Amino acid sequence: MSEPDFRRLHPASILIELVKVLKTLSFVLLILAMQCMRGAPGERTEIWFALLGLAGVASAYIRYISFRYAVVGGSLIIRQGIITKKNRTIPIDRIQNINITKSFIHRVLGVVQVQIETAGGSEAEAALPAVNEDEAQELKRRLLVSDAAPPVAGEVQTDGRVLYQATPKELFLAGATQNRALAIIAGFGGLVGVAANAGLMNDNQIVDGVKQANAPWMAWGFIAVLLLLAGWALSIGSAFFVYWGFELTAREGRLRRRYGLVNQVENVIPLRRVQVVRISQTLIQRFMKLCQMHVETAGSFASGKADNGQQAQSSTNSTVSPLMEMSSAGSLIHEILPDLDYSDREWSEISRKTVLRHMRSAIIFSLVVTGGLWFVIDTWALAAVPAVLGLAALTGYLRQRTVGWSMSEGIFASRSGVMGRQHHFAPLSKVQSVTVFQSPAQRGFGLATLTFRTASMSGSAAVEVLDLEEETANSLADHIKVVSSELAWLNPDGF
Amino acid sequence: MALSVEGWTHLEPKVKTLWLVQAGISGVIMTVIFGVVGTVIQSNADESLTVPVALIGIAVGLLLGVIKAILTGVKYAHTGYQVGDDDLAYASGIFWRTQRFVPRARIQHVDLTAGPIARKLDLVEVSISVGGQPGAAITIPGLAADDGERLRQTLLKTAAKHDEMDDGPGGSPVPEPPVYQEPPEVSEAGETDERA
């Protein structure tokens, strides 16, 4: 075979790599900068700066010079390195998904980053830091060629059907109904603490101000509300920032999504690689009949942790719909898992005995609490018993009403979550293992937990049903075992 | 009986010896740790501390080791595996019981490991890995070395046989002939290399 056409990256990759190197060195640089500020003459910290900069440029340049890639036959080949040579071959039919991302620097330079993921781990198997946009699209086309049905001759290349598009209103609601506010407030609190420590702000100022007010509790309440509003606004802002222009399209058996205001992301995932479809709802979203939809794959399907770390949170990286009406979730899920009829699905509840199991562990817990409180508030501690028991009865009851499962059309589904709610849908052909688990308390009541795992490594992809009747758990496991083993032989890859 | 292992294949009885030795070792370690912690607490405490913390620590460590040793028989009775036509099942746990099933077609690789004590007893540990899960999906702790090797052969042979029946990975039509061809006799181990 003749030497294939090996390509180089775009020269902009030197700059991008340099930024990356500087980012990893930022801590060292910070220390150096502080040394500089101290300004002892004759220490020559500037020289260290220059040396570090030079080393950064050199390593970025070497990476660029030594990096070559090509699509040969059925594989993507990447050559890398000058002293230690690395030659990586990725079979095209092992590719799980392809991410094309643009950070702010990428956009300024007019290039994109391409990441290719196989089922091999939590990070992208291969990353091309900077490629010409057209070339990236061409590469994507060639890499995904074997996954879809062979193109019909004369068929016009379309952009695909749009399955979902986020309107600004939906993005607003996505941010407004997410439970991010608390996390942001916590972060804000931490920031204030740091600022106070650094002497930039005197935290006593606030405390004193409050103490001087006529009604201190009102002032605290006011601050709390203010923080909550600020967190809320930030949450909405970040939803716009992350999901701006979110669009999900389907073409030739593949899903493609695009989103992002500053850091733009484009993912392509073959539909037959979908392991689990997940619908999640926060408590507020449940009241408003809204939901989020996620697709779990065996690749990390993430938007490049190394480069835009803040963005690639586990909650965002598998999202195929940041927010939609619950009523239209059925039609979208039908596009992703064609066998699934969402609206007609029958759900089975878990065992009523789950309430009793909750009560039993609550009795033990309440005794411990009472024992502890006895030393503090004497006989009042006995009040803990009905309080804990009542709470346990309530959550047990709610859980019994909530948790459910459903098995039909070759898809196993679970429903869970007392406050926020999750629906999981997993095709039996994707099962990697089924586990029936029984804790001592569950054994006492004849209950068991069933867990269904696919090749997706994300923890949220495990399909779990708590407190099933023991016989139900066993027969379900048997059924899944038999059907999925059959299917597994037909598709030995499994992902 | 809940999640019973009746009719399942039990491990090699010698594994009880292995577990006993392991219980002994961990008992000694725990006794030392608890003893040291207790001694430190006692030596730093003032006179008001009348309880012999160091002694209690040592006693707790010993007790845990003894309990572990006593339970080896029960543990053995509750551990078992089953090699079905299409699946592999493994059950374990005395109090917290687990039964796990893995479709045999999903098995990615099978490892045999043996530590120094296990080697003396001629035992191996068989770890079965599937896709997408870090670590082994199923670890069968104590099989006779021959049985372990035979189990590995059985599990991998079926996987390879069914691979051949299938036309190409994933059964999807590939326009160009892929450069990377799997040699006919190679089992899953080859596949893993290919993906790595």
XYZ file of C-alpha atoms in Angstrom:
691
model
C 0.000 0.000 0.000
C 1.289 3.433 -0.816
C 2.070 5.860 1.973
C -1.259 7.348 2.948
C -1.960 11.022 2.929
C -0.899 12.124 6.393
C -2.071 15.546 7.395
C -0.820 18.116 9.821
C -2.860 20.103 12.254
C -3.630 23.734 11.637
C -0.663 25.946 12.677
C -2.978 27.620 15.153
C -2.517 24.537 17.271
C 0.839 25.937 18.384
C -0.886 28.864 20.023
C -3.635 26.673 21.461
C -1.155 24.192 22.862
C 0.821 27.086 24.319
C -2.258 28.386 26.110
C -2.873 24.884 27.408
C 0.700 24.599 28.697
C 0.498 28.007 30.337
C -2.774 26.995 31.951
C -1.215 23.927 33.514
C 1.721 26.023 34.624
C -0.490 28.787 35.968
C 0.261 27.837 39.561
C 4.006 28.015 39.033
C 3.572 31.275 37.168
C 1.541 32.694 40.024
C 4.288 31.874 42.507
C 6.867 33.404 40.203
C 4.741 36.503 39.780
C 4.493 36.867 43.532
C 8.261 36.528 43.771
C 8.546 39.264 41.186
C 6.257 41.560 43.118
C 8.367 41.196 46.212
C 10.917 42.742 43.939
C 14.193 41.820 45.605
C 16.698 43.175 43.081
C 19.174 40.741 41.651
C 16.873 37.724 41.995
C 16.180 37.803 38.300
C 12.804 36.122 38.376
C 12.210 37.529 34.904
C 14.718 35.042 33.576
C 12.636 32.189 34.922
C 9.610 33.663 33.251
C 11.416 33.846 29.950
C 12.733 30.309 30.281
C 9.329 28.921 31.116
C 7.784 30.780 28.215
C 10.448 29.494 25.890
C 9.970 25.925 27.084
C 6.220 26.307 26.563
C 6.655 27.592 23.011
C 9.168 24.885 22.223
C 6.965 22.063 23.466
C 3.926 23.433 21.642
C 5.964 23.761 18.449
C 7.355 20.238 18.762
C 3.887 18.861 19.297
C 2.708 20.608 16.164
C 5.672 19.485 14.067
C 5.426 15.874 15.122
C 1.673 15.452 14.897
C 0.248 13.716 11.814
C -3.067 12.015 11.181
C -4.719 10.123 8.365
C -7.733 7.980 7.634
C -6.456 4.767 6.104
C -8.874 2.053 5.126
C -11.007 1.410 8.142
C -8.882 3.223 10.679
C -7.828 6.603 11.889
C -4.066 6.694 12.399
C -2.356 9.282 14.551
C 1.417 9.688 14.702
C 2.930 11.735 17.403
C 6.228 12.485 19.116
C 9.822 13.053 18.153
C 11.873 11.177 20.688
C 9.217 8.771 21.888
C 7.117 7.998 18.877
C 3.517 7.118 19.352
C 1.447 5.549 16.630
C -2.180 5.152 17.483
C -4.678 3.299 15.347
C -8.374 3.668 16.000
C -10.671 1.334 14.050
C -13.483 3.409 12.658
C -16.159 0.969 13.707
C -15.057 1.311 17.320
C -15.723 5.023 17.409
C -18.470 5.906 19.859
C -18.866 9.566 19.168
C -17.097 12.559 17.746
C -16.964 15.945 19.414
C -16.144 19.146 17.634
C -15.576 21.978 20.070
C -14.651 25.614 19.728
C -13.353 27.547 22.673
C -13.014 31.287 22.533
C -9.430 31.044 21.203
C -10.530 28.559 18.563
C -13.148 30.971 17.340
C -10.732 33.865 17.124
C -8.330 31.722 15.102
C -11.086 30.163 13.013
C -10.320 26.553 13.875
C -11.989 23.742 15.818
C -10.919 20.942 18.097
C -11.872 17.396 17.164
C -12.143 14.636 19.750
C -12.706 11.020 18.875
C -14.060 8.731 21.540
C -14.068 4.985 21.743
C -15.358 2.911 24.621
C -11.904 2.975 26.141
C -12.229 5.310 29.055
C -13.397 8.496 30.589
C -11.454 10.739 28.253
C -11.324 11.146 24.526
C -9.219 8.521 22.808
C -7.752 10.969 20.365
C -7.782 14.724 20.232
C -6.803 16.966 17.359
C -6.303 20.316 19.096
C -6.751 22.544 16.068
C -8.139 21.675 12.670
C -9.576 23.741 9.873
C -13.360 23.781 10.174
C -13.989 22.311 6.703
C -11.383 19.668 7.251
C -13.025 18.732 10.560
C -16.371 18.246 8.873
C -14.737 16.166 6.147
C -12.951 14.060 8.750
C -16.183 13.574 10.648
C -17.903 12.445 7.472
C -15.200 9.904 6.729
C -15.026 8.577 10.270
C -18.735 8.029 10.591
C -19.129 6.475 7.180
C -19.344 2.865 8.267
C -21.879 3.489 10.949
C -24.872 4.503 8.962
C -26.698 2.726 6.210
C -24.790 3.050 2.943
C -25.872 6.287 1.264
C -28.319 5.799 -1.553
C -26.871 6.864 -4.892
C -27.931 10.336 -5.885
C -29.244 11.115 -2.432
C -28.836 14.742 -1.540
C -26.797 15.367 1.569
C -29.213 17.116 3.832
C -28.616 18.724 7.156
C -30.944 16.261 8.788
C -34.198 16.613 10.623
C -34.263 18.928 13.605
C -35.515 16.950 16.599
C -35.178 19.646 19.164
C -34.231 23.279 19.287
C -33.964 25.283 22.474
C -35.840 28.554 22.450
C -34.580 31.405 24.661
C -37.646 30.860 26.832
C -36.674 27.228 27.350
C -33.122 28.174 28.203
C -34.446 30.678 30.704
C -36.619 28.003 32.264
C -33.758 25.508 32.176
C -31.644 27.820 34.297
C -34.538 28.943 36.456
C -35.754 25.463 37.374
C -32.413 23.811 37.933
C -31.235 23.184 41.468
C -28.031 24.978 40.752
C -28.875 28.008 42.874
C -27.703 26.411 46.112
C -24.391 25.283 44.652
C -23.768 28.759 43.304
C -24.617 30.340 46.651
C -22.218 27.954 48.370
C -19.539 28.927 45.907
C -20.339 32.577 46.474
C -20.075 32.087 50.225
C -16.695 30.488 49.752
C -15.605 33.411 47.624
C -16.621 35.892 50.313
C -14.677 33.834 52.814
C -11.595 33.910 50.625
C -11.997 37.631 50.029
C -12.318 38.191 53.754
C -9.234 36.114 54.430
C -7.276 37.994 51.848
C -8.171 41.177 53.671
C -9.972 42.583 50.650
C -13.191 42.718 52.568
C -13.924 42.848 56.247
C -16.651 40.306 56.912
C -17.375 42.000 60.215
C -18.672 44.923 58.228
C -21.665 42.889 57.178
C -22.213 41.369 60.593
C -21.931 44.761 62.282
C -24.272 46.304 59.788
C -26.841 43.667 60.500
C -26.467 44.015 64.254
C -27.079 47.732 64.046
C -30.282 47.262 62.108
C -33.542 47.538 64.046
C -34.712 44.012 63.251
C -31.684 41.741 62.818
C -33.640 38.691 61.670
C -35.240 40.752 58.935
C -31.846 41.896 57.757
C -30.576 38.299 57.663
C -33.672 37.258 55.799
C -33.111 40.067 53.356
C -29.518 38.929 52.770
C -30.667 35.339 52.294
C -33.281 36.341 49.717
C -30.745 38.536 47.965
C -28.267 35.645 47.766
C -30.960 33.306 46.503
C -31.945 35.749 43.781
C -28.314 36.257 42.820
C -27.803 32.494 42.624
C -30.930 32.154 40.563
C -29.865 34.854 38.140
C -26.444 33.230 37.828
C -28.052 29.862 37.152
C -30.179 31.353 34.389
C -27.158 33.153 32.983
C -25.078 29.989 32.953
C -27.849 28.073 31.182
C -27.797 30.686 28.426
C -24.020 30.606 28.375
C -23.695 26.825 28.120
C -26.727 25.880 25.998
C -27.104 28.863 23.695
C -28.442 27.799 20.315
C -28.924 24.169 21.396
C -29.976 22.108 18.434
C -30.439 18.360 18.104
C -30.725 16.854 14.661
C -30.987 13.348 13.271
C -29.569 12.171 9.994
C -28.744 8.731 8.671
C -29.046 7.058 12.029
C -26.983 9.592 13.877
C -27.731 12.220 16.441
C -25.968 15.528 16.270
C -26.140 18.284 18.802
C -24.702 21.756 18.767
C -24.666 24.283 21.519
C -22.674 26.948 23.338
C -22.386 30.702 23.385
C -18.636 31.141 23.801
C -17.373 27.569 23.849
C -19.216 25.906 21.032
C -19.668 22.169 21.009
C -20.751 19.797 18.308
C -21.236 16.092 19.046
C -22.189 13.313 16.725
C -23.330 10.015 18.113
C -24.530 6.993 16.140
C -28.000 6.005 17.341
C -27.047 2.366 17.646
C -24.439 3.365 20.217
C -27.020 4.756 22.607
C -26.895 2.805 25.850
C -29.393 4.535 28.074
C -31.839 7.386 27.619
C -32.529 9.303 30.779
C -35.232 11.846 31.552
C -34.613 13.941 34.622
C -36.824 16.431 36.393
C -36.127 18.636 39.347
C -38.964 19.211 41.801
C -39.848 22.548 40.205
C -39.715 21.030 36.754
C -42.153 18.347 37.872
C -44.674 20.962 38.956
C -44.261 22.767 35.653
C -44.388 19.526 33.639
C -40.937 20.127 32.188
C -37.986 17.801 31.874
C -34.427 17.330 30.661
C -33.332 14.472 28.440
C -29.925 12.798 28.390
C -28.328 10.116 26.250
C -25.644 7.934 27.807
C -23.054 6.280 25.585
C -19.997 4.166 26.178
C -17.757 7.067 25.197
C -17.561 9.931 27.591
C -19.675 12.082 25.234
C -18.220 15.004 27.110
C -17.210 18.308 25.693
C -13.528 18.002 26.383
C -12.697 18.068 30.066
C -9.130 19.221 29.547
C -10.013 22.416 27.757
C -13.245 23.647 29.188
C -13.313 21.923 32.506
C -16.055 23.992 34.065
C -18.427 23.184 31.315
C -18.087 19.447 31.181
C -20.002 18.649 34.304
C -21.627 15.275 34.493
C -25.050 16.870 34.426
C -24.482 18.667 31.162
C -22.372 16.383 29.061
C -25.012 13.854 28.108
C -27.858 16.294 27.614
C -29.833 16.061 24.404
C -32.483 18.456 25.585
C -31.718 21.024 28.296
C -35.411 21.629 28.782
C -38.608 20.502 27.134
C -42.264 19.922 27.855
C -42.822 16.528 29.440
C -45.593 15.970 26.899
C -43.188 16.154 23.963
C -40.554 13.937 25.620
C -42.357 10.876 24.272
C -41.855 11.808 20.641
C -38.171 12.706 21.137
C -37.418 9.479 22.970
C -39.179 7.608 20.173
C -36.687 9.122 17.727
C -33.766 7.888 19.794
C -35.166 4.475 20.709
C -37.622 3.716 17.880
C -38.942 0.588 19.622
C -40.087 2.567 22.588
C -43.648 3.757 22.916
C -43.474 6.080 25.857
C -47.102 7.020 26.294
C -48.479 3.478 26.154
C -45.991 2.072 28.579
C -47.287 0.295 31.628
C -45.435 0.821 34.861
C -45.329 -1.574 37.765
C -44.915 -0.397 41.308
C -42.440 -1.796 43.766
C -43.459 -3.738 46.840
C -45.573 -2.028 49.500
C -43.264 -3.601 52.062
C -40.723 -0.909 51.246
C -42.641 1.369 53.640
C -42.183 -1.166 56.435
C -38.502 -1.500 55.634
C -38.149 2.261 55.854
C -39.958 2.263 59.169
C -37.738 -0.435 60.582
C -34.506 1.359 59.816
C -36.150 4.556 61.084
C -36.901 2.941 64.448
C -33.246 2.085 64.903
C -32.206 5.550 63.739
C -34.689 7.326 66.005
C -33.491 5.330 69.014
C -29.935 6.443 68.314
C -31.049 10.060 67.919
C -33.091 9.910 71.106
C -30.175 8.392 72.982
C -27.930 11.203 71.807
C -30.407 13.951 72.554
C -31.250 12.551 75.985
C -28.147 14.141 77.454
C -29.060 17.507 75.993
C -32.801 17.951 76.362
C -33.846 15.114 78.690
C -37.309 13.662 78.154
C -37.974 16.009 75.247
C -35.706 13.721 73.285
C -38.581 11.238 73.102
C -40.208 13.629 70.631
C -37.573 12.536 68.142
C -39.184 9.090 67.894
C -42.525 10.137 66.375
C -40.787 12.823 64.297
C -38.330 10.396 62.691
C -40.950 7.672 62.311
C -43.414 10.051 60.711
C -40.807 11.268 58.272
C -39.813 7.702 57.427
C -43.416 6.686 56.861
C -43.897 9.649 54.557
C -40.746 9.087 52.473
C -41.412 5.340 52.402
C -44.916 5.961 51.134
C -43.740 8.485 48.554
C -40.989 6.144 47.414
C -43.430 3.289 47.040
C -45.617 5.518 44.903
C -42.674 6.789 42.854
C -40.295 3.947 42.187
C -41.400 1.760 39.373
C -40.213 -0.367 36.511
C -41.428 -1.410 33.134
C -40.343 -4.128 30.763
C -41.671 -4.235 27.236
C -40.582 -3.864 23.623
C -37.135 -5.094 24.603
C -36.539 -2.060 26.759
C -36.143 -2.049 30.507
C -37.183 1.160 32.200
C -37.045 2.452 35.724
C -38.556 5.397 37.496
C -37.178 6.832 40.722
C -36.771 9.929 42.861
C -39.087 11.276 45.508
C -38.249 14.945 44.970
C -36.516 15.207 41.648
C -37.491 12.401 39.316
C -35.533 10.197 36.933
C -36.699 7.888 34.174
C -34.178 5.471 32.661
C -34.715 3.553 29.434
C -32.234 0.872 28.419
C -32.516 -1.569 25.501
C -31.945 -5.161 26.582
C -29.430 -5.553 23.767
C -27.098 -3.197 25.631
C -26.918 -5.011 28.946
C -23.458 -5.802 30.289
C -24.462 -7.133 33.683
C -27.529 -7.597 35.848
C -27.243 -7.629 39.620
C -29.752 -8.670 42.248
C -28.791 -7.330 45.639
C -30.263 -7.966 49.055
C -29.290 -6.213 52.271
C -30.057 -7.862 55.627
C -33.074 -5.575 56.136
C -34.350 -6.341 52.657
C -33.968 -10.060 53.271
C -36.142 -9.762 56.367
C -38.973 -8.442 54.222
C -38.276 -10.556 51.167
C -37.206 -7.577 49.054
C -34.323 -7.112 46.631
C -32.728 -4.421 44.472
C -32.145 -4.942 40.772
C -29.354 -3.131 38.937
C -28.932 -3.151 35.196
C -25.629 -1.937 33.782
C -24.696 -1.007 30.251
C -21.338 -0.097 28.795
C -21.820 3.531 29.745
C -19.392 4.385 32.481
C -21.393 7.273 33.814
C -22.746 6.487 37.266
C -26.090 7.984 36.369
C -26.488 5.450 33.580
C -27.052 2.476 35.897
C -30.704 1.473 35.864
C -31.700 0.544 39.394
C -34.962 -0.554 40.963
C -35.029 -0.533 44.744
C -37.109 -2.857 46.926
C -38.698 -5.130 44.397
C -40.533 -8.180 45.616
C -37.830 -10.846 45.744
C -39.562 -13.164 43.256
C -40.138 -10.253 40.895
C -36.468 -9.285 41.067
C -35.393 -12.838 40.331
C -37.784 -13.378 37.449
C -36.941 -9.967 35.976
C -33.236 -10.763 36.222
C -33.900 -14.130 34.581
C -35.835 -12.548 31.758
C -33.192 -9.881 31.145
C -30.482 -12.532 31.333
C -32.122 -14.772 28.739
C -33.204 -12.075 26.292
C -30.041 -10.013 26.513
C -27.784 -13.070 26.130
C -29.628 -13.913 22.922
C -29.273 -10.371 21.650
C -25.677 -10.146 22.796
C -24.580 -12.862 20.373
C -26.142 -10.906 17.514
C -24.206 -7.799 18.415
C -21.030 -8.933 20.137
C -19.711 -5.389 20.407
C -22.357 -4.381 22.846
C -21.544 -0.736 22.483
C -34.619 -19.090 50.756
C -33.772 -15.693 49.545
C -31.203 -15.417 46.780
C -30.123 -18.974 47.410
C -27.118 -20.571 45.764
C -28.655 -24.019 45.818
C -27.564 -26.045 42.836
C -24.793 -23.602 41.993
C -21.196 -24.676 41.600
C -19.247 -24.080 44.761
C -15.699 -22.847 44.925
C -12.782 -25.170 45.587
C -13.051 -26.131 49.311
C -9.406 -25.173 49.795
C -10.489 -21.539 49.451
C -11.630 -21.748 53.071
C -7.999 -22.230 54.079
C -7.091 -19.186 51.986
C -9.789 -17.116 53.649
C -8.673 -18.343 57.089
C -5.117 -17.226 56.424
C -6.416 -13.900 55.101
C -8.622 -13.488 58.185
C -5.581 -14.184 60.353
C -3.479 -11.595 58.564
C -6.172 -8.921 58.636
C -6.876 -9.797 62.288
C -3.243 -9.192 63.196
C -3.204 -5.928 61.232
C -6.424 -4.704 62.840
C -5.185 -5.684 66.318
C -2.014 -3.705 65.759
C -3.855 -0.654 64.412
C -6.539 -0.606 67.106
C -3.924 -1.333 69.764
C -1.708 1.552 68.654
C -4.640 3.966 68.433
C -5.844 2.873 71.878
C -2.375 3.249 73.381
C -1.979 6.708 71.908
C -5.355 7.796 73.277
C -4.557 6.365 76.692
C -1.121 7.914 76.981
C -2.466 11.331 76.045
C -5.446 11.204 78.368
C -5.466 12.563 81.932
C -6.415 10.591 85.084
C -10.137 10.940 84.494
C -9.924 8.207 81.843
C -10.469 4.994 83.758
C -11.288 2.711 80.818
C -8.327 0.683 79.492
C -8.648 1.953 75.918
C -5.524 0.193 74.682
C -6.782 -3.180 75.880
C -10.216 -2.587 74.378
C -8.575 -1.703 71.063
C -6.585 -4.919 71.020
C -9.653 -6.935 72.021
C -11.741 -5.391 69.230
C -9.019 -6.131 66.663
C -8.754 -9.741 67.789
C -12.516 -10.148 67.881
C -12.922 -8.877 64.316
C -10.279 -11.330 63.125
C -11.932 -14.217 64.998
C -15.389 -13.334 63.600
C -13.973 -13.228 60.107
C -12.344 -16.613 60.643
C -15.522 -18.161 62.065
C -17.575 -16.883 59.134
C -15.411 -18.461 56.428
C -17.580 -21.584 56.432
C -20.785 -19.556 56.069
C -19.172 -17.424 53.388
C -18.243 -20.549 51.477
C -21.801 -21.827 51.659
C -23.134 -18.571 50.237
C -20.677 -18.252 47.388
C -21.198 -19.949 44.074
C -21.163 -19.578 40.323
C -23.063 -20.949 37.373
C -21.891 -21.262 33.806
C -24.980 -21.185 31.638
C -25.138 -21.634 27.870
C -25.411 -17.913 27.325
C -24.517 -16.353 30.630
C -22.276 -16.512 33.636
C -23.669 -15.954 37.127
C -21.929 -15.385 40.442
C -23.438 -15.147 43.906
C -21.763 -13.971 47.081
C -22.329 -12.332 50.446
C -23.516 -13.562 53.816
C -25.471 -10.548 55.007
C -25.413 -8.281 51.969
C -26.121 -10.750 49.181
C -25.451 -10.186 45.546
C -26.166 -12.221 42.437
C -24.713 -10.932 39.216
C -25.335 -12.139 35.671
C -23.174 -11.395 32.672
C -24.078 -12.387 29.115
C -21.196 -14.517 27.852
C -21.144 -12.620 24.574
C -20.329 -9.454 26.516
C -17.181 -10.822 28.129
C -14.193 -8.729 27.107
C -11.404 -10.531 28.855
C -10.774 -13.088 31.547
C -7.858 -12.752 33.968
C -6.365 -15.403 36.200
C -4.474 -14.179 39.255
C -2.894 -15.999 42.159
C -1.190 -14.490 45.187
C 1.580 -16.275 47.107
C -0.780 -18.082 49.489
C -3.205 -18.998 46.722
C -0.273 -20.392 44.712
C 0.755 -22.598 47.632
C -2.804 -23.935 47.737
C -2.916 -24.312 43.948
C -5.799 -21.844 43.667
C -6.525 -19.071 41.162
C -8.812 -16.074 41.123
C -10.786 -15.643 37.909
C -11.770 -12.070 37.004
C -14.248 -11.550 34.198
C -14.441 -8.094 32.633
C -17.223 -6.677 30.502
C -17.347 -3.422 28.603
C -17.681 -0.027 30.143
C -17.167 -0.990 33.744
C -13.934 -0.239 35.518
C -12.492 -3.365 37.101
C -13.932 -6.816 36.819
C -17.674 -7.383 36.654
C -17.299 -10.761 38.326
C -14.383 -12.009 40.419
C -14.488 -15.655 41.401
C -12.015 -15.855 44.270
C -10.949 -19.477 44.618
C -10.889 -22.127 41.920
C -8.436 -24.953 41.484
C -5.792 -23.778 39.017
C -6.934 -26.319 36.388
C -10.598 -25.453 36.839
C -9.796 -21.757 36.499
C -7.924 -22.313 33.269
C -10.717 -24.538 31.959
C -13.325 -21.918 32.845
C -11.362 -19.264 31.011
C -11.054 -21.466 27.942
C -14.771 -22.227 27.966
C -15.800 -18.603 28.345
C -13.464 -17.346 25.644
C -14.062 -20.173 23.199
C -17.779 -19.521 22.979
C -17.177 -15.841 22.538
C -14.778 -16.516 19.672
C -17.078 -19.065 18.050
C -20.004 -16.678 17.990
C -17.757 -13.908 16.734
C -17.040 -15.936 13.637
C -20.714 -16.594 13.047
C -21.290 -12.891 12.938
C -20.419 -10.975 9.794
C -18.046 -8.294 10.947
C -17.997 -6.287 14.160
C -21.390 -4.890 15.030
C -22.905 -6.684 12.077
C -22.983 -3.432 10.160
C -22.121 -3.248 6.488
C -18.649 -1.800 5.975
C -18.145 -0.168 2.567
C -14.377 -0.661 2.261
C -12.750 -3.816 3.527
C -11.320 -2.882 6.908
C -7.537 -3.022 7.121
C -7.715 -4.449 10.577
C -8.721 -8.091 10.267
C -9.113 -10.313 13.263
C -7.124 -13.522 12.979
C -9.558 -16.451 13.033
C -8.253 -18.223 16.125
C -7.811 -15.164 18.298
C -10.190 -14.753 21.194
C -11.375 -11.667 23.040
C -7.855 -10.888 24.203
C -7.052 -9.835 20.654
C -10.078 -7.606 20.563
C -8.975 -5.753 23.628
C -5.602 -5.042 22.079
C -7.284 -3.714 19.034
C -9.305 -1.261 21.038
C -6.443 -0.141 23.226
